[in-house]
mmCIF file of C-alpha atoms in Angstrom:
data_model
loop_
_atom_site.group_PDB
_atom_site.id
_atom_site.type_symbol
_atom_site.label_atom_id
_atom_site.label_comp_id
_atom_site.label_asym_id
_atom_site.label_seq_id
_atom_site.Cartn_x
_atom_site.Cartn_y
_atom_site.Cartn_z
ATOM 1 C CA MET A 1197 6.442 36.139 -203.441
ATOM 2 C CA MET A 1198 3.028 35.618 -201.961
ATOM 3 C CA HIS A 1199 1.616 35.819 -205.483
ATOM 4 C CA SER A 1200 3.542 32.774 -206.722
ATOM 5 C CA PRO A 1201 1.513 29.522 -206.892
ATOM 6 C CA ILE A 1202 4.786 27.558 -206.848
ATOM 7 C CA HIS A 1203 7.850 29.016 -205.182
ATOM 8 C CA ARG A 1204 11.024 27.919 -206.965
ATOM 9 C CA ARG A 1205 13.034 27.296 -203.829
ATOM 10 C CA ARG A 1206 10.287 25.328 -202.117
ATOM 11 C CA PHE A 1207 9.699 23.266 -205.275
ATOM 12 C CA LEU A 1208 13.353 22.291 -205.613
ATOM 13 C CA GLN A 1209 13.887 21.390 -201.988
ATOM 14 C CA GLY A 1210 10.750 19.254 -201.895
ATOM 15 C CA ALA A 1211 12.562 16.072 -202.851
ATOM 16 C CA GLY A 1212 14.519 16.279 -199.613
ATOM 17 C CA ALA A 1213 11.377 15.875 -197.547
ATOM 18 C CA THR A 1214 11.818 12.114 -197.074
ATOM 19 C CA ALA A 1215 11.549 11.044 -193.464
ATOM 20 C CA ALA A 1216 14.823 10.600 -191.613
ATOM 21 C CA ALA A 1217 15.790 9.529 -188.117
ATOM 22 C CA LEU A 1218 17.075 12.469 -186.073
ATOM 23 C CA THR A 1219 19.705 12.346 -183.387
ATOM 24 C CA VAL A 1220 17.591 14.897 -181.489
ATOM 25 C CA PRO A 1221 13.797 14.878 -181.955
ATOM 26 C CA LEU A 1222 12.936 17.719 -184.299
ATOM 27 C CA SER A 1223 9.864 18.714 -182.307
ATOM 28 C CA ARG A 1224 12.014 19.286 -179.230
ATOM 29 C CA VAL A 1225 14.579 21.348 -181.143
ATOM 30 C CA MET A 1226 11.851 23.532 -182.664
ATOM 31 C CA ALA A 1227 10.213 24.041 -179.275
ATOM 32 C CA GLN A 1228 13.503 25.390 -177.954
ATOM 33 C CA ALA A 1229 13.686 28.155 -180.555
ATOM 34 C CA ALA A 1230 11.624 30.586 -178.519
ATOM 35 C CA ASP A 1231 13.891 30.140 -175.481
ATOM 36 C CA GLU A 1232 17.276 30.054 -177.184
ATOM 37 C CA LEU A 1233 17.099 32.819 -179.796
ATOM 38 C CA PRO A 1234 17.812 36.446 -178.873
ATOM 39 C CA SER A 1235 15.309 39.152 -179.720
ATOM 40 C CA ILE A 1236 15.988 41.321 -182.768
ATOM 41 C CA ALA A 1237 14.542 44.835 -182.961
ATOM 42 C CA ILE A 1238 12.163 45.396 -185.867
ATOM 43 C CA PRO A 1239 12.153 48.954 -187.282
ATOM 44 C CA PRO A 1240 8.840 50.604 -188.149
ATOM 45 C CA ALA A 1241 7.310 50.080 -191.569
ATOM 46 C CA ILE A 1242 7.776 52.709 -194.263
ATOM 47 C CA SER A 1243 5.832 55.804 -193.227
ATOM 48 C CA THR A 1244 3.156 57.660 -195.150
ATOM 49 C CA GLU A 1245 5.474 60.663 -195.191
ATOM 50 C CA GLU A 1246 8.173 58.691 -196.996
ATOM 51 C CA ARG A 1247 5.694 57.385 -199.564
ATOM 52 C CA VAL A 1248 4.450 60.929 -200.187
ATOM 53 C CA ARG A 1249 8.060 61.967 -200.815
ATOM 54 C CA ARG A 1250 8.391 59.069 -203.258
ATOM 55 C CA LEU A 1251 5.386 60.333 -205.223
ATOM 56 C CA ALA A 1252 6.805 63.853 -205.302
ATOM 57 C CA ARG A 1253 10.121 62.532 -206.586
ATOM 58 C CA ALA A 1254 8.316 60.412 -209.175
ATOM 59 C CA ARG A 1255 6.617 63.545 -210.515
ATOM 60 C CA GLN A 1256 9.977 65.310 -210.775
ATOM 61 C CA LEU A 1257 11.475 62.394 -212.692
ATOM 62 C CA MET A 1258 8.445 62.193 -215.007
ATOM 63 C CA GLN A 1259 8.673 65.856 -215.832
ATOM 64 C CA ALA A 1260 12.402 65.552 -216.523
ATOM 65 C CA ALA A 1261 11.803 62.544 -218.812
ATOM 66 C CA GLY A 1262 8.792 64.038 -220.594
ATOM 67 C CA ILE A 1263 6.451 61.330 -219.272
ATOM 68 C CA GLY A 1264 2.836 62.362 -218.674
ATOM 69 C CA ALA A 1265 1.913 59.618 -216.206
ATOM 70 C CA VAL A 1266 3.083 56.251 -214.886
ATOM 71 C CA LEU A 1267 0.881 53.186 -214.480
ATOM 72 C CA VAL A 1268 1.904 50.604 -211.869
ATOM 73 C CA GLU A 1269 -0.155 47.455 -211.334
ATOM 74 C CA SER A 1270 -0.201 45.158 -208.303
ATOM 75 C CA GLY A 1271 3.199 44.104 -207.040
ATOM 76 C CA PRO A 1272 6.122 45.531 -205.057
ATOM 77 C CA SER A 1273 6.130 48.834 -206.943
ATOM 78 C CA LEU A 1274 2.461 49.421 -206.110
ATOM 79 C CA ASP A 1275 3.339 48.831 -202.465
ATOM 80 C CA TYR A 1276 6.371 51.124 -202.832
ATOM 81 C CA TYR A 1277 4.246 54.118 -203.800
ATOM 82 C CA THR A 1278 0.915 53.478 -202.097
ATOM 83 C CA GLY A 1279 1.308 50.862 -199.348
ATOM 84 C CA ILE A 1280 -1.187 48.640 -201.162
ATOM 85 C CA GLN A 1281 -0.084 45.007 -200.976
ATOM 86 C CA TRP A 1282 -2.237 43.225 -203.530
ATOM 87 C CA TRP A 1283 -2.032 40.138 -205.700
ATOM 88 C CA ARG A 1284 -2.187 40.032 -209.484
ATOM 89 C CA SER A 1285 -5.216 38.539 -211.187
ATOM 90 C CA GLU A 1286 -7.279 39.093 -214.303
ATOM 91 C CA ARG A 1287 -8.883 42.061 -212.490
ATOM 92 C CA LEU A 1288 -6.875 45.266 -212.652
ATOM 93 C CA THR A 1289 -5.771 47.010 -209.491
ATOM 94 C CA ALA A 1290 -3.264 49.745 -210.276
ATOM 95 C CA VAL A 1291 -2.107 53.226 -209.405
ATOM 96 C CA VAL A 1292 -1.873 55.928 -212.068
ATOM 97 C CA ILE A 1293 0.603 58.622 -211.056
ATOM 98 C CA PRO A 1294 0.358 61.805 -213.171
ATOM 99 C CA ALA A 1295 3.239 64.208 -213.676
ATOM 100 C CA THR A 1296 1.187 66.803 -211.806
ATOM 101 C CA GLY A 1297 -1.302 66.270 -209.003
ATOM 102 C CA ASP A 1298 -2.342 63.323 -206.893
ATOM 103 C CA PRO A 1299 -2.640 59.772 -208.259
ATOM 104 C CA ILE A 1300 -5.706 57.595 -208.590
ATOM 105 C CA VAL A 1301 -6.083 53.931 -207.716
ATOM 106 C CA VAL A 1302 -8.210 51.843 -210.088
ATOM 107 C CA THR A 1303 -9.725 48.692 -208.595
ATOM 108 C CA PRO A 1304 -12.882 46.532 -208.830
ATOM 109 C CA PHE A 1305 -15.953 47.984 -207.097
ATOM 110 C CA PHE A 1306 -16.165 45.143 -204.599
ATOM 111 C CA GLU A 1307 -12.500 45.577 -203.601
ATOM 112 C CA GLN A 1308 -12.868 49.278 -202.746
ATOM 113 C CA PRO A 1309 -13.299 48.838 -198.963
ATOM 114 C CA SER A 1310 -10.226 46.597 -198.731
ATOM 115 C CA ILE A 1311 -8.100 48.922 -200.857
ATOM 116 C CA ALA A 1312 -9.221 51.978 -198.888
ATOM 117 C CA ALA A 1313 -8.203 50.281 -195.639
ATOM 118 C CA ILE A 1314 -4.588 49.768 -196.744
ATOM 119 C CA LEU A 1315 -4.008 52.831 -198.956
ATOM 120 C CA LYS A 1316 -1.284 54.930 -197.310
ATOM 121 C CA VAL A 1317 -1.161 58.058 -199.528
ATOM 122 C CA PRO A 1318 -3.617 60.713 -200.714
ATOM 123 C CA ALA A 1319 -5.288 59.209 -203.789
ATOM 124 C CA GLU A 1320 -8.789 58.946 -205.196
ATOM 125 C CA ILE A 1321 -10.060 55.390 -205.611
ATOM 126 C CA ARG A 1322 -11.974 54.892 -208.860
ATOM 127 C CA THR A 1323 -13.870 51.634 -209.212
ATOM 128 C CA TRP A 1324 -15.219 49.560 -212.065
ATOM 129 C CA ASN A 1325 -17.919 46.917 -212.199
ATOM 130 C CA GLU A 1326 -17.512 43.489 -213.748
ATOM 131 C CA ASP A 1327 -19.207 44.516 -217.014
ATOM 132 C CA GLU A 1328 -17.045 47.657 -217.397
ATOM 133 C CA GLU A 1329 -13.595 48.286 -218.885
ATOM 134 C CA PRO A 1330 -11.118 49.385 -216.180
ATOM 135 C CA LEU A 1331 -8.744 50.868 -218.745
ATOM 136 C CA LYS A 1332 -11.457 53.363 -219.697
ATOM 137 C CA LEU A 1333 -11.132 54.755 -216.169
ATOM 138 C CA VAL A 1334 -7.396 55.126 -216.751
ATOM 139 C CA ALA A 1335 -7.902 56.771 -220.150
ATOM 140 C CA ASP A 1336 -10.518 59.187 -218.801
ATOM 141 C CA PHE A 1337 -8.209 60.203 -215.945
ATOM 142 C CA LEU A 1338 -5.289 60.800 -218.326
ATOM 143 C CA LYS A 1339 -7.505 63.002 -220.478
ATOM 144 C CA GLN A 1340 -8.730 64.950 -217.445
ATOM 145 C CA ARG A 1341 -5.151 65.631 -216.357
ATOM 146 C CA GLY A 1342 -4.007 66.546 -219.865
ATOM 147 C CA ALA A 1343 -1.596 63.623 -219.824
ATOM 148 C CA ALA A 1344 -3.079 61.559 -222.638
ATOM 149 C CA ALA A 1345 -1.009 63.271 -225.331
ATOM 150 C CA ALA A 1346 2.295 62.670 -223.518
ATOM 151 C CA PRO A 1347 4.066 59.311 -223.323
ATOM 152 C CA ILE A 1348 2.636 57.001 -220.663
ATOM 153 C CA GLY A 1349 5.199 55.130 -218.592
ATOM 154 C CA PHE A 1350 4.623 51.467 -217.783
ATOM 155 C CA GLU A 1351 6.381 49.843 -214.843
ATOM 156 C CA GLU A 1352 8.582 47.124 -216.298
ATOM 157 C CA THR A 1353 6.570 44.200 -214.916
ATOM 158 C CA ASP A 1354 3.131 45.466 -216.008
ATOM 159 C CA ARG A 1355 1.436 42.804 -218.085
ATOM 160 C CA PHE A 1356 0.899 43.116 -221.841
ATOM 161 C CA TRP A 1357 -2.901 42.986 -221.711
ATOM 162 C CA ILE A 1358 -3.017 46.217 -219.713
ATOM 163 C CA MET A 1359 -1.087 48.098 -222.386
ATOM 164 C CA ASP A 1360 -3.081 46.461 -225.177
ATOM 165 C CA ARG A 1361 -6.432 47.427 -223.694
ATOM 166 C CA LEU A 1362 -5.296 50.953 -222.812
ATOM 167 C CA LYS A 1363 -4.310 51.491 -226.446
ATOM 168 C CA ARG A 1364 -7.838 50.554 -227.463
ATOM 169 C CA GLN A 1365 -9.053 53.425 -225.292
ATOM 170 C CA LEU A 1366 -6.276 55.785 -226.439
ATOM 171 C CA PRO A 1367 -5.319 54.692 -229.968
ATOM 172 C CA GLY A 1368 -2.650 57.355 -230.308
ATOM 173 C CA ALA A 1369 -1.046 56.731 -226.936
ATOM 174 C CA ALA A 1370 2.713 56.316 -226.767
ATOM 175 C CA ILE A 1371 3.675 53.688 -224.187
ATOM 176 C CA VAL A 1372 7.222 53.942 -222.847
ATOM 177 C CA SER A 1373 9.274 52.330 -220.102
ATOM 178 C CA ALA A 1374 8.832 53.819 -216.647
ATOM 179 C CA ASN A 1375 12.348 52.720 -215.656
ATOM 180 C CA PRO A 1376 13.624 56.343 -215.575
ATOM 181 C CA VAL A 1377 11.114 56.847 -212.769
ATOM 182 C CA VAL A 1378 10.304 53.608 -210.927
ATOM 183 C CA ARG A 1379 13.556 51.707 -211.318
ATOM 184 C CA ALA A 1380 15.598 54.850 -210.738
ATOM 185 C CA GLN A 1381 13.850 55.378 -207.412
ATOM 186 C CA ARG A 1382 13.698 51.809 -206.168
ATOM 187 C CA MET A 1383 17.390 51.137 -206.826
ATOM 188 C CA ILE A 1384 18.451 53.846 -204.363
ATOM 189 C CA LYS A 1385 17.461 52.942 -200.810
ATOM 190 C CA THR A 1386 16.701 55.486 -198.108
ATOM 191 C CA PRO A 1387 17.848 55.166 -194.483
ATOM 192 C CA ALA A 1388 14.435 53.737 -193.513
ATOM 193 C CA GLU A 1389 14.722 51.074 -196.226
ATOM 194 C CA LEU A 1390 18.287 50.223 -195.221
ATOM 195 C CA ALA A 1391 17.144 49.751 -191.620
ATOM 196 C CA LEU A 1392 14.497 47.238 -192.712
ATOM 197 C CA LEU A 1393 16.992 45.414 -194.914
ATOM 198 C CA GLN A 1394 19.404 45.259 -191.975
ATOM 199 C CA ALA A 1395 16.735 43.754 -189.726
ATOM 200 C CA ALA A 1396 15.824 41.146 -192.348
ATOM 201 C CA ASN A 1397 19.477 40.159 -192.703
ATOM 202 C CA ASP A 1398 19.974 40.013 -188.934
ATOM 203 C CA ILE A 1399 17.011 37.651 -188.620
ATOM 204 C CA THR A 1400 18.145 35.396 -191.448
ATOM 205 C CA ALA A 1401 21.749 35.228 -190.222
ATOM 206 C CA ALA A 1402 20.543 34.207 -186.762
ATOM 207 C CA SER A 1403 18.133 31.648 -188.232
ATOM 208 C CA LEU A 1404 20.824 30.014 -190.359
ATOM 209 C CA ARG A 1405 23.145 29.820 -187.373
ATOM 210 C CA TYR A 1406 20.339 28.275 -185.304
ATOM 211 C CA ALA A 1407 19.676 25.590 -187.933
ATOM 212 C CA GLY A 1408 23.313 24.980 -188.734
ATOM 213 C CA GLU A 1409 24.345 24.412 -185.142
ATOM 214 C CA ARG A 1410 21.535 21.879 -184.740
ATOM 215 C CA THR A 1411 22.096 19.928 -187.935
ATOM 216 C CA ARG A 1412 22.673 16.236 -187.305
ATOM 217 C CA GLU A 1413 23.458 13.183 -189.413
ATOM 218 C CA GLY A 1414 20.338 11.647 -190.929
ATOM 219 C CA MET A 1415 18.427 14.907 -191.259
ATOM 220 C CA SER A 1416 16.643 15.692 -194.513
ATOM 221 C CA ALA A 1417 16.424 19.030 -196.293
ATOM 222 C CA ALA A 1418 12.902 19.452 -194.933
ATOM 223 C CA ASP A 1419 14.122 18.872 -191.370
ATOM 224 C CA ILE A 1420 16.742 21.603 -191.647
ATOM 225 C CA ASP A 1421 14.337 23.984 -193.369
ATOM 226 C CA ALA A 1422 11.883 23.462 -190.515
ATOM 227 C CA LEU A 1423 14.548 24.664 -188.082
ATOM 228 C CA ILE A 1424 15.180 27.745 -190.215
ATOM 229 C CA ALA A 1425 11.447 28.430 -190.410
ATOM 230 C CA ALA A 1426 11.011 28.097 -186.636
ATOM 231 C CA ALA A 1427 13.794 30.600 -186.014
ATOM 232 C CA HIS A 1428 12.477 33.090 -188.576
ATOM 233 C CA LYS A 1429 9.013 32.905 -187.038
ATOM 234 C CA LYS A 1430 10.299 33.485 -183.525
ATOM 235 C CA LEU A 1431 12.446 36.434 -184.610
ATOM 236 C CA GLY A 1432 9.665 38.151 -186.574
ATOM 237 C CA GLY A 1433 10.636 37.548 -190.206
ATOM 238 C CA ALA A 1434 8.148 36.348 -192.820
ATOM 239 C CA TYR A 1435 9.650 33.168 -194.328
ATOM 240 C CA ASP A 1436 8.377 31.204 -197.324
ATOM 241 C CA GLY A 1437 10.954 28.450 -197.637
ATOM 242 C CA GLY A 1438 14.584 28.274 -198.651
ATOM 243 C CA LEU A 1439 17.098 26.089 -200.426
ATOM 244 C CA VAL A 1440 18.657 23.299 -198.397
ATOM 245 C CA LEU A 1441 21.119 21.437 -200.626
ATOM 246 C CA ILE A 1442 22.820 18.351 -199.228
ATOM 247 C CA GLY A 1443 25.777 16.478 -200.701
ATOM 248 C CA GLU A 1444 25.878 16.388 -204.504
ATOM 249 C CA ALA A 1445 22.771 18.612 -204.658
ATOM 250 C CA SER A 1446 25.003 21.515 -203.604
ATOM 251 C CA ALA A 1447 26.850 21.209 -206.945
ATOM 252 C CA TYR A 1448 23.768 22.633 -208.685
ATOM 253 C CA PRO A 1449 22.944 26.252 -207.727
ATOM 254 C CA HIS A 1450 19.219 25.599 -207.331
ATOM 255 C CA GLY A 1451 19.475 22.018 -206.178
ATOM 256 C CA SER A 1452 18.141 18.663 -207.267
ATOM 257 C CA LYS A 1453 14.916 16.670 -206.989
ATOM 258 C CA ILE A 1454 16.902 13.651 -205.813
ATOM 259 C CA PRO A 1455 16.498 13.120 -202.034
ATOM 260 C CA HIS A 1456 19.608 13.496 -199.868
ATOM 261 C CA ILE A 1457 20.234 13.185 -196.153
ATOM 262 C CA VAL A 1458 23.025 14.644 -194.057
ATOM 263 C CA LYS A 1459 26.217 12.578 -193.875
ATOM 264 C CA ARG A 1460 29.486 13.355 -192.139
ATOM 265 C CA GLY A 1461 32.020 15.086 -194.333
ATOM 266 C CA GLU A 1462 29.491 16.099 -197.022
ATOM 267 C CA VAL A 1463 28.604 19.652 -197.935
ATOM 268 C CA ILE A 1464 25.370 21.268 -196.750
ATOM 269 C CA LEU A 1465 24.405 24.509 -198.484
ATOM 270 C CA LEU A 1466 21.683 26.781 -197.085
ATOM 271 C CA ASP A 1467 20.272 29.694 -199.114
ATOM 272 C CA CYS A 1468 17.309 31.629 -197.803
ATOM 273 C CA GLY A 1469 15.893 34.981 -196.834
ATOM 274 C CA CYS A 1470 12.944 36.557 -195.119
ATOM 275 C CA SER A 1471 10.822 39.672 -195.370
ATOM 276 C CA VAL A 1472 10.503 42.474 -192.820
ATOM 277 C CA HIS A 1473 7.764 44.980 -193.653
ATOM 278 C CA GLY A 1474 8.247 44.052 -197.310
ATOM 279 C CA TYR A 1475 12.064 44.251 -197.414
ATOM 280 C CA GLN A 1476 14.090 41.139 -198.181
ATOM 281 C CA SER A 1477 17.249 39.357 -197.074
ATOM 282 C CA ASP A 1478 19.244 36.709 -198.954
ATOM 283 C CA ILE A 1479 22.076 34.808 -197.275
ATOM 284 C CA SER A 1480 23.866 31.548 -198.136
ATOM 285 C CA ARG A 1481 26.030 29.444 -195.877
ATOM 286 C CA THR A 1482 28.015 26.276 -196.629
ATOM 287 C CA TYR A 1483 29.120 23.865 -193.901
ATOM 288 C CA VAL A 1484 30.055 20.283 -193.129
ATOM 289 C CA ILE A 1485 29.220 17.990 -190.212
ATOM 290 C CA GLY A 1486 32.570 16.655 -189.028
ATOM 291 C CA ASP A 1487 35.860 17.453 -190.735
ATOM 292 C CA ALA A 1488 35.714 19.227 -194.093
ATOM 293 C CA PRO A 1489 37.564 17.359 -196.875
ATOM 294 C CA ALA A 1490 40.612 19.135 -198.297
ATOM 295 C CA ASP A 1491 38.949 19.893 -201.649
ATOM 296 C CA VAL A 1492 35.895 21.412 -199.943
ATOM 297 C CA ARG A 1493 38.130 23.479 -197.678
ATOM 298 C CA LYS A 1494 40.083 24.775 -200.688
ATOM 299 C CA VAL A 1495 36.978 25.818 -202.617
ATOM 300 C CA PHE A 1496 35.464 27.430 -199.517
ATOM 301 C CA ASP A 1497 38.550 29.614 -199.098
ATOM 302 C CA GLN A 1498 38.457 30.566 -202.784
ATOM 303 C CA VAL A 1499 34.817 31.635 -202.550
ATOM 304 C CA ARG A 1500 35.671 33.718 -199.482
ATOM 305 C CA GLN A 1501 38.347 35.442 -201.551
ATOM 306 C CA GLY A 1502 35.859 35.901 -204.379
ATOM 307 C CA GLN A 1503 33.493 37.738 -202.039
ATOM 308 C CA GLN A 1504 36.239 40.117 -200.996
ATOM 309 C CA ILE A 1505 37.360 40.678 -204.592
ATOM 310 C CA ALA A 1506 33.797 41.725 -205.405
ATOM 311 C CA MET A 1507 33.722 44.167 -202.496
ATOM 312 C CA THR A 1508 37.037 45.693 -203.532
ATOM 313 C CA ALA A 1509 35.726 46.208 -207.083
ATOM 314 C CA ALA A 1510 32.437 47.782 -205.930
ATOM 315 C CA LYS A 1511 33.223 51.491 -206.212
ATOM 316 C CA VAL A 1512 30.894 54.444 -206.680
ATOM 317 C CA GLY A 1513 30.592 55.136 -210.415
ATOM 318 C CA ALA A 1514 31.989 51.790 -211.556
ATOM 319 C CA PRO A 1515 29.812 49.773 -213.979
ATOM 320 C CA ALA A 1516 27.868 47.107 -212.084
ATOM 321 C CA GLY A 1517 29.231 44.468 -214.449
ATOM 322 C CA SER A 1518 32.819 45.281 -213.513
ATOM 323 C CA VAL A 1519 32.265 43.597 -210.128
ATOM 324 C CA ASP A 1520 31.457 40.317 -211.851
ATOM 325 C CA ASP A 1521 34.381 40.768 -214.230
ATOM 326 C CA ALA A 1522 36.834 41.190 -211.350
ATOM 327 C CA VAL A 1523 35.699 37.986 -209.664
ATOM 328 C CA ARG A 1524 35.646 35.988 -212.888
ATOM 329 C CA HIS A 1525 39.150 37.161 -213.817
ATOM 330 C CA ALA A 1526 40.477 35.800 -210.507
ATOM 331 C CA TYR A 1527 38.561 32.544 -210.831
ATOM 332 C CA GLU A 1528 39.890 31.965 -214.332
ATOM 333 C CA SER A 1529 43.439 32.516 -213.042
ATOM 334 C CA TRP A 1530 42.742 29.691 -210.558
ATOM 335 C CA GLY A 1531 41.672 27.319 -213.333
ATOM 336 C CA TYR A 1532 37.879 27.746 -213.294
ATOM 337 C CA GLY A 1533 35.650 28.602 -216.249
ATOM 338 C CA PRO A 1534 36.441 30.299 -218.498
ATOM 339 C CA GLY A 1535 33.542 32.701 -218.241
ATOM 340 C CA TYR A 1536 30.412 31.048 -216.909
ATOM 341 C CA LYS A 1537 31.535 27.478 -217.687
ATOM 342 C CA LEU A 1538 31.867 24.710 -215.105
ATOM 343 C CA PRO A 1539 33.609 23.877 -212.914
ATOM 344 C CA GLY A 1540 33.373 27.471 -211.751
ATOM 345 C CA THR A 1541 30.629 30.044 -211.356
ATOM 346 C CA PRO A 1542 27.755 29.629 -213.846
ATOM 347 C CA HIS A 1543 25.718 32.498 -212.387
ATOM 348 C CA ARG A 1544 26.227 36.217 -211.859
ATOM 349 C CA THR A 1545 28.210 37.463 -208.870
ATOM 350 C CA GLY A 1546 25.154 39.168 -207.419
ATOM 351 C CA HIS A 1547 21.711 40.663 -207.890
ATOM 352 C CA GLY A 1548 19.918 43.759 -206.702
ATOM 353 C CA ILE A 1549 17.791 43.371 -203.588
ATOM 354 C CA GLY A 1550 15.204 45.446 -201.783
ATOM 355 C CA MET A 1551 11.449 44.872 -201.822
ATOM 356 C CA GLU A 1552 12.170 41.829 -203.990
ATOM 357 C CA GLY A 1553 14.739 39.154 -203.330
ATOM 358 C CA HIS A 1554 15.971 39.643 -206.895
ATOM 359 C CA GLU A 1555 15.545 43.052 -208.490
ATOM 360 C CA PRO A 1556 17.484 45.215 -210.959
ATOM 361 C CA VAL A 1557 20.281 45.637 -211.557
ATOM 362 C CA ASN A 1558 22.588 42.603 -211.527
ATOM 363 C CA LEU A 1559 26.309 42.241 -210.971
ATOM 364 C CA VAL A 1560 26.785 40.475 -214.288
ATOM 365 C CA HIS A 1561 29.156 40.848 -217.236
ATOM 366 C CA GLY A 1562 28.053 43.625 -219.572
ATOM 367 C CA GLU A 1563 25.826 45.524 -217.089
ATOM 368 C CA MET A 1564 26.863 49.157 -217.506
ATOM 369 C CA THR A 1565 24.648 50.808 -214.877
ATOM 370 C CA PRO A 1566 26.962 52.892 -212.663
ATOM 371 C CA LEU A 1567 27.065 51.912 -209.017
ATOM 372 C CA ALA A 1568 25.622 54.621 -206.785
ATOM 373 C CA VAL A 1569 25.298 55.296 -203.078
ATOM 374 C CA GLY A 1570 22.198 53.562 -201.714
ATOM 375 C CA MET A 1571 22.232 50.617 -204.126
ATOM 376 C CA CYS A 1572 21.959 47.154 -202.551
ATOM 377 C CA PHE A 1573 23.206 43.823 -203.892
ATOM 378 C CA SER A 1574 24.008 40.248 -202.997
ATOM 379 C CA ASP A 1575 27.617 39.035 -203.148
ATOM 380 C CA GLU A 1576 27.580 35.305 -203.950
ATOM 381 C CA PRO A 1577 30.384 34.142 -206.267
ATOM 382 C CA GLY A 1578 29.835 30.424 -205.621
ATOM 383 C CA ILE A 1579 31.995 27.712 -207.137
ATOM 384 C CA TYR A 1580 30.404 24.439 -208.281
ATOM 385 C CA MET A 1581 32.038 21.097 -209.071
ATOM 386 C CA PRO A 1582 29.514 19.049 -211.109
ATOM 387 C CA GLY A 1583 28.854 15.607 -209.677
ATOM 388 C CA LYS A 1584 30.695 16.465 -206.463
ATOM 389 C CA PHE A 1585 29.738 19.531 -204.438
ATOM 390 C CA GLY A 1586 29.341 23.289 -204.527
ATOM 391 C CA VAL A 1587 30.196 26.129 -202.180
ATOM 392 C CA ARG A 1588 28.192 29.344 -201.988
ATOM 393 C CA ILE A 1589 28.727 32.077 -199.431
ATOM 394 C CA GLU A 1590 26.252 34.899 -199.883
ATOM 395 C CA ASP A 1591 25.935 38.160 -198.022
ATOM 396 C CA CYS A 1592 24.164 41.329 -199.077
ATOM 397 C CA TRP A 1593 25.627 44.813 -198.980
ATOM 398 C CA HIS A 1594 24.824 48.436 -199.677
ATOM 399 C CA LEU A 1595 27.034 51.094 -201.205
ATOM 400 C CA THR A 1596 28.043 54.090 -199.098
ATOM 401 C CA GLU A 1597 30.212 57.104 -199.899
ATOM 402 C CA ALA A 1598 33.053 55.244 -198.198
ATOM 403 C CA GLY A 1599 32.480 52.044 -200.179
ATOM 404 C CA PRO A 1600 30.412 48.862 -199.828
ATOM 405 C CA ARG A 1601 29.174 47.724 -196.433
ATOM 406 C CA PHE A 1602 27.869 44.237 -195.620
ATOM 407 C CA PHE A 1603 24.516 43.757 -193.902
ATOM 408 C CA SER A 1604 25.744 40.402 -192.566
ATOM 409 C CA GLN A 1605 29.230 39.283 -191.623
ATOM 410 C CA PRO A 1606 30.717 36.635 -193.943
ATOM 411 C CA PRO A 1607 32.222 33.566 -192.249
ATOM 412 C CA SER A 1608 35.959 33.537 -191.618
ATOM 413 C CA SER A 1609 36.447 29.851 -192.451
ATOM 414 C CA ILE A 1610 34.604 26.591 -192.993
ATOM 415 C CA ASP A 1611 35.467 25.776 -189.374
ATOM 416 C CA LYS A 1612 33.337 28.778 -188.359
ATOM 417 C CA PRO A 1613 30.731 28.733 -191.149
ATOM 418 C CA PHE A 1614 28.264 30.967 -189.270
ATOM 419 C CA GLY A 1615 30.775 33.497 -188.012
#
């Protein structure tokens, strides 16, 4: 997320930043955050030992798939294996993991001290100067390890120019997807990863409650987001902005550029997350100041049922898409859709989550990946009424041998929207 010049959520909420008179001065409410919020324990970051185990497992998976090496450029997967948190630019910083032996990290010469300071695993750092081709370093290493003749796996988000320039160095190279290695590993979370995800969800749930209980008539989206941000900061979560959708804006899953302010009886939809040592949360809550209208109350209860239908369908070995199918079948029986049409649910029931807020695989029709213990997803079968309002309740969960388990507790009713 830190790489993005424009964050989608922040961009869409920006129109709500018009000034509004507050019942309680916002500065006073924010100042109270430190005194009123309980402390939440933060687990340790992923250890070097766990990253070393990840590399060992990657080598096993490469050997099983007949892949000679995997190249991973800057991004969450680079962090996953090496601890290097680095941005993407026109200058290559990447790890090359061979099927046998330790990896190398390729980076510009002038970045070497910074990379060395954050590298968490045994790996040689090979540098290139501005007038040199970094992919030659990669090609030379593959030749040295005898991996140049085998297929080379590319992490699925690696950019095209890296592959193109590597092929110039190794004209006969076969480039294949590294999904059997990288995606296969990242989809299954370890206990240490689950602990970080739990902490991130605990922080976000508390932050949403803090903001929701202090929402007043006349507030703008920016006012409410400032409350959420203050709570995240106090509790130790890294926060980069969320969705605050007020009134009709809630009818559109990612909001509207039209400014809205809080009014009694109108829907307010919050959707945000934070990061704890690189692991993400994603929670949505829908609420109303004053009495909820009957139609809002009805849709809220239906979305609550949709969440539970998804959890019932989430069984070890079931295709991921079957969770979405189960929810959509119920919604259609209630008169929504059909399929992804409105009024109804135009988006998938959920997405994978871990080091990224959205990562493979998705709970969407047609996704055949079997659900497995350790996988983590959101559960957010919102219902949207164009021109009126929308309701989204979102909680994330992980799959255990005994079935799915929520990281955060869904609300019991719109009268208790934060639990």
